[in-house]
Structures are given as C-alpha cells and as structure tokens.
GROMACS .gro file of C-alpha atoms in nm:
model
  101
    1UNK     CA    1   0.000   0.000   0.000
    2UNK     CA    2   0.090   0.391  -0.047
    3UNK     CA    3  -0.056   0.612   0.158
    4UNK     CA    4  -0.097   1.002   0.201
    5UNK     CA    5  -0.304   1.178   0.482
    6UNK     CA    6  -0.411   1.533   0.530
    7UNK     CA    7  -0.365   1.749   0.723
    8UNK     CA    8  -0.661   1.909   1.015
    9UNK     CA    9  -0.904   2.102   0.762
   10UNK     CA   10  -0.989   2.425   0.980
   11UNK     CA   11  -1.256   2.676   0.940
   12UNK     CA   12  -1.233   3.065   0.990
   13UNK     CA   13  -1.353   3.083   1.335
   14UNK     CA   14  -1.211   2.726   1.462
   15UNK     CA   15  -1.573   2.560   1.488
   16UNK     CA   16  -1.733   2.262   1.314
   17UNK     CA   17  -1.821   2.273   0.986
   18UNK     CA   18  -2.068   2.113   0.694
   19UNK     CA   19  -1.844   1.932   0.400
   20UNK     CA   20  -1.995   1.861   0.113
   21UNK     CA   21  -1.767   1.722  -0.080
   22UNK     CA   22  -1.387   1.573  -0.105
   23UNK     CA   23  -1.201   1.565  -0.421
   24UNK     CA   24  -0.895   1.388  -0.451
   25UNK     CA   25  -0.641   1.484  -0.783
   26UNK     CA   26  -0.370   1.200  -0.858
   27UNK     CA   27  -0.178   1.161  -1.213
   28UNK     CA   28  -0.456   0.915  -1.354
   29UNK     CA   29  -0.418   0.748  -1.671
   30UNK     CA   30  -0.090   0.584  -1.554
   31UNK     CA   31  -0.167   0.269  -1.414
   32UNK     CA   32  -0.170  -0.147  -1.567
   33UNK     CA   33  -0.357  -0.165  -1.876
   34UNK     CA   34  -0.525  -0.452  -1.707
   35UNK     CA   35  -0.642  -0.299  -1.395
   36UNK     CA   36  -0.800   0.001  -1.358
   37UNK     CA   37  -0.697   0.168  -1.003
   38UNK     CA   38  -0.861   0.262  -0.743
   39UNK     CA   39  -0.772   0.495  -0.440
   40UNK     CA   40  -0.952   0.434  -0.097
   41UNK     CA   41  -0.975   0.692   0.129
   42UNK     CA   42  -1.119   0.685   0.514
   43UNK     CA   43  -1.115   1.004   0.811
   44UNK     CA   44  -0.986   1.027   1.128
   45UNK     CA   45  -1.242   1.251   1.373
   46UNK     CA   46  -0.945   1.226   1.648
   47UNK     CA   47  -0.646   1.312   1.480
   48UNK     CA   48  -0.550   0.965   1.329
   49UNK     CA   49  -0.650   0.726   1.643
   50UNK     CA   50  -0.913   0.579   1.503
   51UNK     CA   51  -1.069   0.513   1.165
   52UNK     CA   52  -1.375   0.505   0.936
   53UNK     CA   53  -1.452   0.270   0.691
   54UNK     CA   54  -1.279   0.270   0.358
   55UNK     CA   55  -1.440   0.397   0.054
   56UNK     CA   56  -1.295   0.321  -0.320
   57UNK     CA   57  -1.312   0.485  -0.605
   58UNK     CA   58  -1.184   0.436  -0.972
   59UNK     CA   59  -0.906   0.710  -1.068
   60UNK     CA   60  -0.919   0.622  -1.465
   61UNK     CA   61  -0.777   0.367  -1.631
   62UNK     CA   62  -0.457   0.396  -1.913
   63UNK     CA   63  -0.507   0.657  -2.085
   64UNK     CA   64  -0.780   0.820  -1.903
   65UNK     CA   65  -0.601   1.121  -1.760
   66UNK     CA   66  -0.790   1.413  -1.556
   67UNK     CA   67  -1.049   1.181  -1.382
   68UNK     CA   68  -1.051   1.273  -0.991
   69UNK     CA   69  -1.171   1.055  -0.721
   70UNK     CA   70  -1.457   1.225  -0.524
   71UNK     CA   71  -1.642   1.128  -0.211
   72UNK     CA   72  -2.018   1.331  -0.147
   73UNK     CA   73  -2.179   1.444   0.210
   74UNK     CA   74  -1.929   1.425   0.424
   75UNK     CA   75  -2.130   1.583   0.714
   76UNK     CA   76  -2.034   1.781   1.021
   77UNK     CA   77  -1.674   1.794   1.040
   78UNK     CA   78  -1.501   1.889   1.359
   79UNK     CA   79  -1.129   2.053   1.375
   80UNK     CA   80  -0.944   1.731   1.402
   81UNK     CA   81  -1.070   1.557   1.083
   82UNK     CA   82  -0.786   1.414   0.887
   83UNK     CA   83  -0.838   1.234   0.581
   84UNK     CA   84  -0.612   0.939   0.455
   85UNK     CA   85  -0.560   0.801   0.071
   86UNK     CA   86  -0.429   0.479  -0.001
   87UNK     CA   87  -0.368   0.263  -0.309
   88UNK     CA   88  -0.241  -0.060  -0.386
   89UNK     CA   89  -0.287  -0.109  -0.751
   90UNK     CA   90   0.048  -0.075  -0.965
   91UNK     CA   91  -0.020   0.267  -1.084
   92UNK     CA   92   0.225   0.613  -0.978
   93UNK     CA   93  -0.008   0.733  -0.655
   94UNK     CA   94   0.142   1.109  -0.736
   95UNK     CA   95  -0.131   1.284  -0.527
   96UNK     CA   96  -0.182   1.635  -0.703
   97UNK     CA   97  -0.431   1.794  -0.471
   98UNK     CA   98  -0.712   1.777  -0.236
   99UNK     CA   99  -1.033   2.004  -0.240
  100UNK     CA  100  -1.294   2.005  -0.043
  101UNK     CA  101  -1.590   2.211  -0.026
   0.00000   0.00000   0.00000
C-alpha cells in the first residue's frame, strides 16, 4: 500500500463545519492496462487514532487522464478531521491535490 493523509481542515472561526464534498487529484491514466486503479480513502475525527470505513473509487484507467476521485456528504466535520488516501494497484499514486468544499 501507499498512503498520504491530510492534514486538520480548519474553518475561519475554529468551529465545526458542513463538507460537502472531497475531491482527490492524482496523475490518472498511468496505471496497468489490465487494472483500472482505485484509491480508498477513510477520516480520522481524532487526529489519526481511530478510523472510518474505507471507501474506493476508480481514478481512470490507461489513458484516461484528468479523472478525480470524489467522495459526497461528508457531514459535520469537527477541527481534528484528517483524511487518509491509499492505493495498492500498480499505478504512480502522485497525489496532485485535495479540495474540499
């Protein structure tokens, strides 16, 4: 596995916040020509103690370069949210970026 994690997302004030939506950027289009890769990610409300369950999604197959990996309604998110990527299909897990809105 490769892994990346974020760091604490913060608001303005400090407070808990709504997140709509997580978008993960990684060079796609790179990996196997047989596989076609996905990238999990899961959050950590307490810094990285403890986990949520994994989600996957697809980040394009060869050839298919631009496609992002996004994860909808991510709910009330307090200060100590950090989010962690992983991959273990044979494909170059460059992470780009990471929006969030």
């Amino acid at each position: 596995f490769r892994e990346k994690a974020s760091q604490p997302f913060l608001s303005a004030d400090g407070d808990d916040y709504r997140l709509g939506r997580i978008e993960a950027w990684f060079e796609a289009g790179t990996g196997d020509a047989a596989t076609s890769p996905q990238v999990m990610m899961d959050f950590s409300d307490d810094l990285g103690k403890t986990w949520s369950n994994e989600t996957w999604r697809g980040i394009g197959k060869v050839g298919q370069y631009g496609v992002r990996a996004q994860w909808r309604k991510q709910g009330l998110v307090n200060r100590n949210r950090v989010y962690r990527f992983k991959a273990s299909d044979p494909f170059k897990f460059n992470f780009m970026k990471l929006t969030a809105n």
